Each structure stands twice: as structure tokens, then as C-alpha cells.
PDB file of C-alpha atoms in Angstrom:
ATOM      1  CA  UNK A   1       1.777  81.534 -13.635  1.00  0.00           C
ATOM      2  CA  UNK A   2       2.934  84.190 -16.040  1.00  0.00           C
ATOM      3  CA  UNK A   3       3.118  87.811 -15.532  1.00  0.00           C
ATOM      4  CA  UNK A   4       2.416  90.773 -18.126  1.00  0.00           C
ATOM      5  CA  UNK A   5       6.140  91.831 -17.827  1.00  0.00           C
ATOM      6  CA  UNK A   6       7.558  87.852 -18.595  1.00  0.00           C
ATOM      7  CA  UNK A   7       7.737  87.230 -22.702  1.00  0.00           C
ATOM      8  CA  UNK A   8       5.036  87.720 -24.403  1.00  0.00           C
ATOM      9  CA  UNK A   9       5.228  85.187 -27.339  1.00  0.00           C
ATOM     10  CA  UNK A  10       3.409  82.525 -25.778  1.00  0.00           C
ATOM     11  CA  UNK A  11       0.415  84.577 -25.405  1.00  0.00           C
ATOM     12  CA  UNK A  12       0.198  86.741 -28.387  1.00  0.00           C
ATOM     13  CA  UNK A  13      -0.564  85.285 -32.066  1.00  0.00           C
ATOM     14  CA  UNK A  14       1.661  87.077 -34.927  1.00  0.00           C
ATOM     15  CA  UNK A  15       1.961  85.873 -38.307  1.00  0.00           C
ATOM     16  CA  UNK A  16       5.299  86.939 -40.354  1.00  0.00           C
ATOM     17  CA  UNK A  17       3.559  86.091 -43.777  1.00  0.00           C
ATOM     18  CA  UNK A  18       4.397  89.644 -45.835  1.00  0.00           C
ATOM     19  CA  UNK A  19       1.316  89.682 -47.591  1.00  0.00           C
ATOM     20  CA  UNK A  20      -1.377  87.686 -47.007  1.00  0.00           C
ATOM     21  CA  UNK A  21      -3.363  86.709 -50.208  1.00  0.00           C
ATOM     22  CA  UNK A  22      -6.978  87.108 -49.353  1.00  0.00           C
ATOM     23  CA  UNK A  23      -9.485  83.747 -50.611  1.00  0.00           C
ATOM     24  CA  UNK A  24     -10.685  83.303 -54.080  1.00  0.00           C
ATOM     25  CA  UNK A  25     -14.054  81.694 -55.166  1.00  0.00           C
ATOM     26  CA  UNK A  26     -15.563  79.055 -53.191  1.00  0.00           C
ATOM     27  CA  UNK A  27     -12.786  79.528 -50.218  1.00  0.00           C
ATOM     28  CA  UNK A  28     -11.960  77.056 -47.406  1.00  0.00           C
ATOM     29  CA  UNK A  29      -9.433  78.520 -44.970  1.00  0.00           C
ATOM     30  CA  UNK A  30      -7.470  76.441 -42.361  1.00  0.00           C
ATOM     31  CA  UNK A  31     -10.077  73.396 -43.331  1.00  0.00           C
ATOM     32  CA  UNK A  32     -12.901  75.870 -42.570  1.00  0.00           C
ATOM     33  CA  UNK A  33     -15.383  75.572 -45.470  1.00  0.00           C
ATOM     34  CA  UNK A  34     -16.517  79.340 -46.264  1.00  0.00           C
ATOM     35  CA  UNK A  35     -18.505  79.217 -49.607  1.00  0.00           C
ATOM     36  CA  UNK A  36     -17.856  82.782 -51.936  1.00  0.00           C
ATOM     37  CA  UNK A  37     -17.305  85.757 -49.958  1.00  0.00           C
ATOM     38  CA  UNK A  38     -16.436  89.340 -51.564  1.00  0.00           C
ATOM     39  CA  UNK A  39     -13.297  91.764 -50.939  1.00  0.00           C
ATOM     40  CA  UNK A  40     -13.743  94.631 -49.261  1.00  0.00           C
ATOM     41  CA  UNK A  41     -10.795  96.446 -51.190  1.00  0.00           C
ATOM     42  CA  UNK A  42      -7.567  94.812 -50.432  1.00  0.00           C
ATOM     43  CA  UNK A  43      -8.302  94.819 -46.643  1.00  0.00           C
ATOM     44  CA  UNK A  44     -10.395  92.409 -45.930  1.00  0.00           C
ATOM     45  CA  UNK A  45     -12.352  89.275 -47.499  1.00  0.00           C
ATOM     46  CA  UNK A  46     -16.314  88.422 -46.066  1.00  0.00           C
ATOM     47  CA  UNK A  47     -18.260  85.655 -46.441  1.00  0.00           C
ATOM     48  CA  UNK A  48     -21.730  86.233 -49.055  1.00  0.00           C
ATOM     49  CA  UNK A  49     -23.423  84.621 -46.046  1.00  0.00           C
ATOM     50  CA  UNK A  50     -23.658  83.534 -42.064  1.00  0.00           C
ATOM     51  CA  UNK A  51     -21.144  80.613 -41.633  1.00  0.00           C
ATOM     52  CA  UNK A  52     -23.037  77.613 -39.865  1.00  0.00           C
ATOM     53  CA  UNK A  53     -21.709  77.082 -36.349  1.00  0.00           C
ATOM     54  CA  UNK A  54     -19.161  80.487 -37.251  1.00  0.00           C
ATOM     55  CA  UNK A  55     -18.181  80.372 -33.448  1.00  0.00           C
ATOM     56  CA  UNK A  56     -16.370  77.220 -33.993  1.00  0.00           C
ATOM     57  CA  UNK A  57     -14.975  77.990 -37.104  1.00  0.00           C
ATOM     58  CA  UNK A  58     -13.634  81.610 -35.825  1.00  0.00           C
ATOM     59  CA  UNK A  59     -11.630  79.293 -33.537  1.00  0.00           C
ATOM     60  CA  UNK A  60     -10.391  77.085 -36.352  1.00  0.00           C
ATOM     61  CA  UNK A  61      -8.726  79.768 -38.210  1.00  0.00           C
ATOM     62  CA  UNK A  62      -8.019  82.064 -35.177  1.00  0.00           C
ATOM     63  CA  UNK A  63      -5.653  78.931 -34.944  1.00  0.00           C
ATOM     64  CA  UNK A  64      -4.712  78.993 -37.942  1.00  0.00           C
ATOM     65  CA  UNK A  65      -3.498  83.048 -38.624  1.00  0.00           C
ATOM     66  CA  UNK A  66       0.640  82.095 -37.779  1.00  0.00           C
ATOM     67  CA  UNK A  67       0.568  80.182 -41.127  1.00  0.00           C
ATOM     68  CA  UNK A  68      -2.418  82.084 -42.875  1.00  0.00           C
ATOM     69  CA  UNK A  69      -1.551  85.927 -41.760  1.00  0.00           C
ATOM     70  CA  UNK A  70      -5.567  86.192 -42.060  1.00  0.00           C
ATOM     71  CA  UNK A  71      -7.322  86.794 -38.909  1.00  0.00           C
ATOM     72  CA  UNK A  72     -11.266  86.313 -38.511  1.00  0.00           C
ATOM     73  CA  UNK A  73     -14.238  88.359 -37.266  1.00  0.00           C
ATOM     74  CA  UNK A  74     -17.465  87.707 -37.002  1.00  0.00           C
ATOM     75  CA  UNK A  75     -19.862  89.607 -38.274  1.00  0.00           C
ATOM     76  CA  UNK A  76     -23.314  90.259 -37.176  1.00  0.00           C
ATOM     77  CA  UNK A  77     -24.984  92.701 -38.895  1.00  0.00           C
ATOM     78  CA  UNK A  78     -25.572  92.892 -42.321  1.00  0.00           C
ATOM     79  CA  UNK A  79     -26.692  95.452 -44.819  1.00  0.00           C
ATOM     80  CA  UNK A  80     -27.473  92.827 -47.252  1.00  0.00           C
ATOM     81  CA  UNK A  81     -26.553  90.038 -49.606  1.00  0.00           C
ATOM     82  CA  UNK A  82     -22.869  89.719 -49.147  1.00  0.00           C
ATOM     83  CA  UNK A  83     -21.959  92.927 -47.301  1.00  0.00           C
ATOM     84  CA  UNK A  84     -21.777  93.169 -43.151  1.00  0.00           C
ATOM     85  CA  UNK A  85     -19.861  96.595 -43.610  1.00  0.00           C
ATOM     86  CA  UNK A  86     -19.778  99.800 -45.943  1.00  0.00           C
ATOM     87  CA  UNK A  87     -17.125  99.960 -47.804  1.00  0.00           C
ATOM     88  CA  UNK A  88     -17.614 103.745 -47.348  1.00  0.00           C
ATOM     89  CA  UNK A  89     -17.849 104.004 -43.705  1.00  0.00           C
ATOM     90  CA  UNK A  90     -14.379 102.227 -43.672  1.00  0.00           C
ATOM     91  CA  UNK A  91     -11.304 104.473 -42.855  1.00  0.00           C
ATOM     92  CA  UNK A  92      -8.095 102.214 -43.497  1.00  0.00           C
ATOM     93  CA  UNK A  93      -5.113 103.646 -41.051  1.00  0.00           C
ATOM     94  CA  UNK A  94      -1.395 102.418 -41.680  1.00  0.00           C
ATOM     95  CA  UNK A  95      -0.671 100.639 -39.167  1.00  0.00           C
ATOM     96  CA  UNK A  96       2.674 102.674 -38.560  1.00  0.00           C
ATOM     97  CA  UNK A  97       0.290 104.960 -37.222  1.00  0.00           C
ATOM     98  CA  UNK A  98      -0.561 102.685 -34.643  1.00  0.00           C
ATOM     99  CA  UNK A  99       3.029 102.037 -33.624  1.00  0.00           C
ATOM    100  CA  UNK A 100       3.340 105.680 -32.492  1.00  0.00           C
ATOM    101  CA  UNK A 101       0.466 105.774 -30.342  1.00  0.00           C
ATOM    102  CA  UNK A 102       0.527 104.680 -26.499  1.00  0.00           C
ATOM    103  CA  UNK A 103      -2.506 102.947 -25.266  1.00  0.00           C
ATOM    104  CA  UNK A 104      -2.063 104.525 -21.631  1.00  0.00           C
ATOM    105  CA  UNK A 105      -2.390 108.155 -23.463  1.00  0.00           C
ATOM    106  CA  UNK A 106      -5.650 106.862 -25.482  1.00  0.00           C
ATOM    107  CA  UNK A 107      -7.117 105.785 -22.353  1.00  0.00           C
ATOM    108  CA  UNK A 108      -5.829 108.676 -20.527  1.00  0.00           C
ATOM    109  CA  UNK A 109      -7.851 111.091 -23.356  1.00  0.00           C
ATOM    110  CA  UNK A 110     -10.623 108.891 -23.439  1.00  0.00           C
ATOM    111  CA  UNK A 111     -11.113 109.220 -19.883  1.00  0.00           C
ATOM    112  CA  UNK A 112     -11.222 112.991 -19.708  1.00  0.00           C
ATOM    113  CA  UNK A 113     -13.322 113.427 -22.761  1.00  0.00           C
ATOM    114  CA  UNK A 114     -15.716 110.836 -21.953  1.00  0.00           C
ATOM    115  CA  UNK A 115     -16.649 111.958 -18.271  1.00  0.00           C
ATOM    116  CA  UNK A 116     -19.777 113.025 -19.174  1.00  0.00           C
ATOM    117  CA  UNK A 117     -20.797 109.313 -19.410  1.00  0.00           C
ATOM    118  CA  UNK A 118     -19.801 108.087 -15.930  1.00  0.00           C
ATOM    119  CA  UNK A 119     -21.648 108.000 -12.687  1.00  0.00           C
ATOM    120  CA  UNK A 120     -19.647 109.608  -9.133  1.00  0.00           C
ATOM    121  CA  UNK A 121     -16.846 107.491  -7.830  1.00  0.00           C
ATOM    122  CA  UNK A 122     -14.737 107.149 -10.690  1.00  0.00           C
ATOM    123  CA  UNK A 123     -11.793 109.480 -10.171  1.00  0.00           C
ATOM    124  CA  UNK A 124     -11.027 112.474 -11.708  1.00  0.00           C
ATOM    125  CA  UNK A 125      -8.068 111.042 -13.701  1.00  0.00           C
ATOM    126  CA  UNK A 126      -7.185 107.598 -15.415  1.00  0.00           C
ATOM    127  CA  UNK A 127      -5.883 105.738 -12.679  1.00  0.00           C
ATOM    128  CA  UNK A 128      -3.462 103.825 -15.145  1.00  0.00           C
ATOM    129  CA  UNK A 129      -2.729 100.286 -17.113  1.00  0.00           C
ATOM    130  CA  UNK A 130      -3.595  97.029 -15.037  1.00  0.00           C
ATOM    131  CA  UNK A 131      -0.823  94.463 -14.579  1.00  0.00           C
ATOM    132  CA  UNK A 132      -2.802  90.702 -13.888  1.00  0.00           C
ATOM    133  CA  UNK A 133      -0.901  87.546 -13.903  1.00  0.00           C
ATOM    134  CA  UNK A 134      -2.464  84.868 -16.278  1.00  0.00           C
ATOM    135  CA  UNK A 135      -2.652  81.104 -16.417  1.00  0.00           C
ATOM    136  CA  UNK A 136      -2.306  80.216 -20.100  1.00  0.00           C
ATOM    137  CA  UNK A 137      -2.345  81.580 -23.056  1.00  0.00           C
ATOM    138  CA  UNK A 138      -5.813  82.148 -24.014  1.00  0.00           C
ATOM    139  CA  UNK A 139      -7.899  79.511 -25.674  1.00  0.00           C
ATOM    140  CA  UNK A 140      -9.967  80.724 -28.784  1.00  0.00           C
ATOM    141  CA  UNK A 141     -13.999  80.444 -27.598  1.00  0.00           C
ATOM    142  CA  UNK A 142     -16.044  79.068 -29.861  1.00  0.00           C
ATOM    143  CA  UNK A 143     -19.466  79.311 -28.286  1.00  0.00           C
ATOM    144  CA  UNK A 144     -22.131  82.016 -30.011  1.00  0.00           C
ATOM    145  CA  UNK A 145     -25.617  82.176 -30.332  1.00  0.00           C
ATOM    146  CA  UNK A 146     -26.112  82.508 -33.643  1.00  0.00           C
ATOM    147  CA  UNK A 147     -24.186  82.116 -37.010  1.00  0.00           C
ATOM    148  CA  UNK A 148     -22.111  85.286 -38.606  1.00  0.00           C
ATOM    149  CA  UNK A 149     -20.845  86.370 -40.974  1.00  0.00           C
ATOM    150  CA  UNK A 150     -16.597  85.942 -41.034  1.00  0.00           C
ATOM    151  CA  UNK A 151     -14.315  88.394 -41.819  1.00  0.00           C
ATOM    152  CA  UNK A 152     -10.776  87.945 -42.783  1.00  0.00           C
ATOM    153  CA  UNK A 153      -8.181  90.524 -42.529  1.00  0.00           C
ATOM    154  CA  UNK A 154      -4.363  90.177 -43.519  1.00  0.00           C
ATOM    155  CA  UNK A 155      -2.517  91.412 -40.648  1.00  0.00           C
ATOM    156  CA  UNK A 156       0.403  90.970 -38.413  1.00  0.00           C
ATOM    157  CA  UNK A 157      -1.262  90.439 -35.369  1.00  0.00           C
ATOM    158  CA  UNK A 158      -5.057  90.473 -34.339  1.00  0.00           C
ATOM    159  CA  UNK A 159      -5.157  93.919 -32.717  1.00  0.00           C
ATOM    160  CA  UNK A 160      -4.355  95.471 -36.077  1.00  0.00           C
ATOM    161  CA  UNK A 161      -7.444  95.147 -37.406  1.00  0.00           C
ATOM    162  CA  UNK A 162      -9.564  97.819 -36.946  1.00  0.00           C
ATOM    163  CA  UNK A 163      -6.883 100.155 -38.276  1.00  0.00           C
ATOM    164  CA  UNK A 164      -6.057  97.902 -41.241  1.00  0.00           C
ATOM    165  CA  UNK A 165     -10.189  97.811 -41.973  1.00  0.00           C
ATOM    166  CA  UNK A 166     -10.813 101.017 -41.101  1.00  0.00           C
ATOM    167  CA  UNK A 167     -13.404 100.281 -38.669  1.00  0.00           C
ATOM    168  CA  UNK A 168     -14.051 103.044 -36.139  1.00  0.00           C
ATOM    169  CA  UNK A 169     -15.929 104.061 -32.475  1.00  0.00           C
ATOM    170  CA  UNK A 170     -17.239 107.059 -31.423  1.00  0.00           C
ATOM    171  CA  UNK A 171     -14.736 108.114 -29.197  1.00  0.00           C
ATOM    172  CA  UNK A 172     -11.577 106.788 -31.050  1.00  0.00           C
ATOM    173  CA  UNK A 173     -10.024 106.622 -33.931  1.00  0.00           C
ATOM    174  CA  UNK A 174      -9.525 103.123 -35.545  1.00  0.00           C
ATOM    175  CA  UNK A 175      -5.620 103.675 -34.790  1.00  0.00           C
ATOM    176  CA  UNK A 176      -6.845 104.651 -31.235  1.00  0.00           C
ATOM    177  CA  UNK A 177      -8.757 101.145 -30.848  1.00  0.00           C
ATOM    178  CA  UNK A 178      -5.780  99.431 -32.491  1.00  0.00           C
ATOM    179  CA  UNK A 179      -3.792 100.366 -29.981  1.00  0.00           C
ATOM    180  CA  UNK A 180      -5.792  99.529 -27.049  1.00  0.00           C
ATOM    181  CA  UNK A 181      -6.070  95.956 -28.342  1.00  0.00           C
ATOM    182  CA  UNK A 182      -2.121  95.406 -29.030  1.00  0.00           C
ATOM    183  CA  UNK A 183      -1.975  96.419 -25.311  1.00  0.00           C
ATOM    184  CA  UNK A 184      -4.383  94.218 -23.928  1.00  0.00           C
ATOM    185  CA  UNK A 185      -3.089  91.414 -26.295  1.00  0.00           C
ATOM    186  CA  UNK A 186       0.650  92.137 -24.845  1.00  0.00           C
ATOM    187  CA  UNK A 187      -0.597  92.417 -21.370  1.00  0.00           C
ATOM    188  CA  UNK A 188      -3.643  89.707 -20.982  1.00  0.00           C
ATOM    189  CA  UNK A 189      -3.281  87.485 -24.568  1.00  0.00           C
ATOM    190  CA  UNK A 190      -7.029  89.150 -25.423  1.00  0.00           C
ATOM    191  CA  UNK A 191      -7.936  88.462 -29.111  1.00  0.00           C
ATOM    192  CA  UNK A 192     -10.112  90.454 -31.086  1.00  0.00           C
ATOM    193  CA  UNK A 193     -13.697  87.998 -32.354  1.00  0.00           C
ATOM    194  CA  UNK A 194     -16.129  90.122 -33.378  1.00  0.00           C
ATOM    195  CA  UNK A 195     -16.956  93.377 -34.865  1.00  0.00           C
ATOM    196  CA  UNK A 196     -20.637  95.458 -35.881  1.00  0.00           C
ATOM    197  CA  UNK A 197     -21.603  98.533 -36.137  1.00  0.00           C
ATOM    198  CA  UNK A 198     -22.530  98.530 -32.240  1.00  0.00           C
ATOM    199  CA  UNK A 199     -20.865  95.804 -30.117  1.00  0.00           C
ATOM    200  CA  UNK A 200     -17.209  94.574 -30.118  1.00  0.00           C
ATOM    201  CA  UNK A 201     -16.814  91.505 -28.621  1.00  0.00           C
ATOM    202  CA  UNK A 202     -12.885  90.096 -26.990  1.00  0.00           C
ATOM    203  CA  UNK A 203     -12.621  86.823 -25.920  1.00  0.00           C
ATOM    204  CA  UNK A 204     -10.227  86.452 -22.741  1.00  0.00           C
ATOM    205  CA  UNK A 205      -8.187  83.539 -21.057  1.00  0.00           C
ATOM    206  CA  UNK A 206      -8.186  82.849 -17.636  1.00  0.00           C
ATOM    207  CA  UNK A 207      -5.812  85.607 -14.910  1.00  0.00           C
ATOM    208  CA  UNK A 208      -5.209  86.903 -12.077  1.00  0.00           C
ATOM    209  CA  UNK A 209      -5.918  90.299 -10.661  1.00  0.00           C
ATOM    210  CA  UNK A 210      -5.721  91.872  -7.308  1.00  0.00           C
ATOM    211  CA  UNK A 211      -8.017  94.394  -6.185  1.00  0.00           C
ATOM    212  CA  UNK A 212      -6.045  97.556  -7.343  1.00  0.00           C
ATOM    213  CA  UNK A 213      -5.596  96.205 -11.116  1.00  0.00           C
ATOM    214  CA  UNK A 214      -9.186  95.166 -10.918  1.00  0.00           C
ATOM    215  CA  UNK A 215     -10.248  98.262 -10.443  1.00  0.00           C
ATOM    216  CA  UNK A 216      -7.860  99.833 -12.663  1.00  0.00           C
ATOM    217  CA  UNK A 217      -8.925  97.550 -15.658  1.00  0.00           C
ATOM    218  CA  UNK A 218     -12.313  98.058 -15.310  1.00  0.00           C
ATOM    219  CA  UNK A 219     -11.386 101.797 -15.806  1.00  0.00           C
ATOM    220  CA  UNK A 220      -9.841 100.849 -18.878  1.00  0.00           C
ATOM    221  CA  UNK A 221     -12.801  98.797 -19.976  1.00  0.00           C
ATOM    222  CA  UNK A 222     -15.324 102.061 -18.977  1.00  0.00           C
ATOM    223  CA  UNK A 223     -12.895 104.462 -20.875  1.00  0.00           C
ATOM    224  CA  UNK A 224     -13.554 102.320 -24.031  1.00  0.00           C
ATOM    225  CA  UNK A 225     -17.088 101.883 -23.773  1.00  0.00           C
ATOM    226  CA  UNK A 226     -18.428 104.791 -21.461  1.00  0.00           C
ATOM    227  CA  UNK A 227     -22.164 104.358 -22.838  1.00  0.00           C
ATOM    228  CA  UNK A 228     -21.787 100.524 -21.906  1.00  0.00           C
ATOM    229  CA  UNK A 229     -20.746 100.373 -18.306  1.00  0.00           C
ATOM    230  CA  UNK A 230     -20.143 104.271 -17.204  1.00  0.00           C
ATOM    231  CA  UNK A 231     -23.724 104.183 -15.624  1.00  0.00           C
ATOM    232  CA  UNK A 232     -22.472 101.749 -12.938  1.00  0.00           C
ATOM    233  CA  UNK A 233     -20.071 102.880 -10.002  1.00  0.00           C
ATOM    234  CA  UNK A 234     -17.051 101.259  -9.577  1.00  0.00           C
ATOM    235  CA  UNK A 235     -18.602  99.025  -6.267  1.00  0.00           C
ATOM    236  CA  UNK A 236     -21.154  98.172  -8.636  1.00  0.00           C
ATOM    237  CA  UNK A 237     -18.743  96.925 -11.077  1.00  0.00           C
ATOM    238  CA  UNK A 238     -16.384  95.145  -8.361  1.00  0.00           C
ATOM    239  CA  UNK A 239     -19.365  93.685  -7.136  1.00  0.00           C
ATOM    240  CA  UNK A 240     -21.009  92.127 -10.133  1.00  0.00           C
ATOM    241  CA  UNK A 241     -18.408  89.767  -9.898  1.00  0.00           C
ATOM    242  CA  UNK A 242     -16.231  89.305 -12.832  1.00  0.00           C
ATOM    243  CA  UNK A 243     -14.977  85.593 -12.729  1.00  0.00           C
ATOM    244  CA  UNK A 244     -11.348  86.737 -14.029  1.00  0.00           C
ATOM    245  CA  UNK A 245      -9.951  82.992 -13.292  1.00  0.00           C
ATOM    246  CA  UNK A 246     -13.125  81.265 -16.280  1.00  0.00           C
ATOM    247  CA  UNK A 247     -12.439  82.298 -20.024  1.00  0.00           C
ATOM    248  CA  UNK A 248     -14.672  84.577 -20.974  1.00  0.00           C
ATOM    249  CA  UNK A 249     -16.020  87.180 -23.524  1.00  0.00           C
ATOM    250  CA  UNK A 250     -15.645  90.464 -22.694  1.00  0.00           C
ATOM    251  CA  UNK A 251     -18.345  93.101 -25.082  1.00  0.00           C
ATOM    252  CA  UNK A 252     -18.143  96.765 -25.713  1.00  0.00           C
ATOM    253  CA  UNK A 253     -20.932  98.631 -27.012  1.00  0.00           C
ATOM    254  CA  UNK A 254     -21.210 102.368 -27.732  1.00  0.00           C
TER     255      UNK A 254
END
């Protein structure tokens, strides 16, 4: 069993392709047939329509990005024919932005300027990063409820893109959330699957966690999404009984 501190390649997914060309006319991706999407700019390509069974083809090309540079999202909200997202409520952030920020610091902020949301028993401050061990790399999960849109976005690695889309939360900047998910995918392996203008949904492998990085990663999961799980004390949280050791999604919602 890994820990967060051994190397990290076997559990994060980076692609080295430069620039990623984004699909053209009726588009099949890493054997995934898509049908005609639309570009949203030059950061992102989404399908006209829901993708039949899109959980299992999210996995297909999550598989995929090393050789395609083009990681998925599903989308589940839609505004209409061919268009999930705004185009104007997107805010594109370099992601040389991102490389300057430290997730503890965004959590550490988030924390203090989110304690209105949170019930008594959390602590005053942010009681720092988890450390877990995990088993495996995570496997992509390819089980939803319904069929989404997909997204693809050129990037280098997974956690990029909401600053490479633009795509922002109330509390944090797209750069902000960025950096939260390159730390969780460097610590845990935790890919980004889905995106809308409410819930964010992170699929997890299976790990380890004693009862100090518990807690401290479900402040780090609070901190994100205060509106989500803030109303719950922390025994409440310990006690719902998060099966850390099963593959899982994790969801955010603000």
C-alpha cells in the first residue's frame, strides 16, 4: 500500500501532448462515438446532445487523456440545444496561475470566510491537509443515472480544468478549485467527472485513513462545499460512515 508522500505517477493521469486539437464534425474519441458537439472557444469541445450510457464512456476516454491530452466531464444541465455552459459565465485562468497557489492556503481562507456555514464543533482554524494511504490507483467509475452531456478539455492533467474552462464556485476562484483538485489528485489519485452549475462530482479509489486524517479531510471536503455538509457536526460526519476502503463518488454542491 502506497502512501501520499511515495511517487505519484502511478496515481495521477498527465498527458504531455502540447496542444491538444479539440474534435471536428461527427467526433469519436478514444473509440467513444460522440456525434457533433460545438467549441466553447478554444477551451473546451461539448457534445450537441446527452451521450447514451456517458458514464461508461467518461471512463473510456478518462483512459484515454495520456495519448489524447483531452479530459472529459459530464455535463448535466443544459441551457439548450448544444450548450451545457455559457460561454459568458466562463472565466478562463492560465493555468500558471494555478501553479502559484497552495491548496493548504485556499482551504485555510476558505475555512475562515466560510464559517458562517458550519454548525459548533468544527474548530476555529483549518486543522490542515490529510495524508491517507491508498490501495491502487483509482479506477475510472462508470456508473450514473442518467446520460450527459461530455465535455472535453485540452489539459495537462485533470485538475486543470476548471481554470482552463473558466468554470467557477461561490467561494473560489476557478484557479482556487484548480488547485484543490491537483492536491487531492497528488495526494489520493481523485479525478475530476462531472461539472454543472450546482454539483461537482470526484470519483475516488479505494484508501486508507486513520481517525485524525479522517477528520481532517472531511474539513477539507466542508471548506469546499460549506452549504453541502457544514450543517452536520463533525461526529455526524465521522459517523455516517464513509466507506474510504469501496471506490466511490464523492459530490460537492454549493
Amino acid at each position: 500500500m502506497a502512501t501520499a508522500g511515495d511517487d505519484i505517477r502511478e496515481i495521477v493521469l498527465k498527458s504531455e501532448i502540447s496542444t491538444p486539437p479539440l474534435p471536428e464534425g461527427d467526433a469519436t474519441v478514444a473509440g467513444v462515438h460522440l456525434g457533433f458537439g460545438s467549441r466553447i472557444g478554444d477551451t473546451g469541445w461539448v457534445t450537441n446532445g446527452p451521450v447514451p450510457s456517458s458514464g461508461e464512456a467518461w471512463a473510456r476516454i478518462a483512459e484515454a487523456f495520456p495519448t489524447t491530452g483531452l479530459w472529459p466531464i459530464e455535463v448535466e444541465i443544459s441551457f439548450g440545444p448544444g450548450m451545457p455552459l455559457r460561454p459568458e459565465e466562463l472565466q478562463p485562468t492560465d493555468v500558471s496561475v494555478v501553479d502559484n497557489l497552495v491548496a493548504a492556503e485556499v482551504f485555510e481562507r476558505l475555512w475562515s470566510e466560510t464559517a458562517f456555514a458550519r454548525v459548533d464543533g468544527w474548530p476555529e482554524a483549518f486543522p490542515g491537509l490529510a495524508t491517507a494511504d491508498f490501495a491502487e490507483r483509482p479506477a475510472p467509475i462508470g456508473e450514473t443515472a442518467y446520460d450527459s452531456y461530455l465535455l472535453l478539455v485540452p489539459v495537462h492533467r485533470p485538475a486543470d480544468v476548471p481554470a482552463v474552462l473558466g468554470w467557477t464556485m461561490p467561494y473560489a476562484t476557478s484557479g482556487e478549485l484548480s488547485a484543490v483538485l491537483r492536491s487531492w489528485e497528488d495526494r489520493f489519485g481523485w479525478r475530476l467527472q462531472s461539472l454543472s452549475l450546482g454539483p461537482m462530482r470526484v470519483a475516488r479509489g479505494s484508501m486508507s485513513l486513520d481517525d485524525a486524517n479522517e477528520f481532517k479531510l472531511l474539513a477539507e471536503m466542508v471548506a469546499l462545499g460549506p452549504e453541502f455538509m457544514a450543517d452536520l457536526a463533525p461526529s455526524e460526519l465521522l459517523a455516517y460512515g464513509f466507506d474510504w476502503a469501496q471506490p466511490e463518488f464523492l459530490f460537492f454542491s454549493w
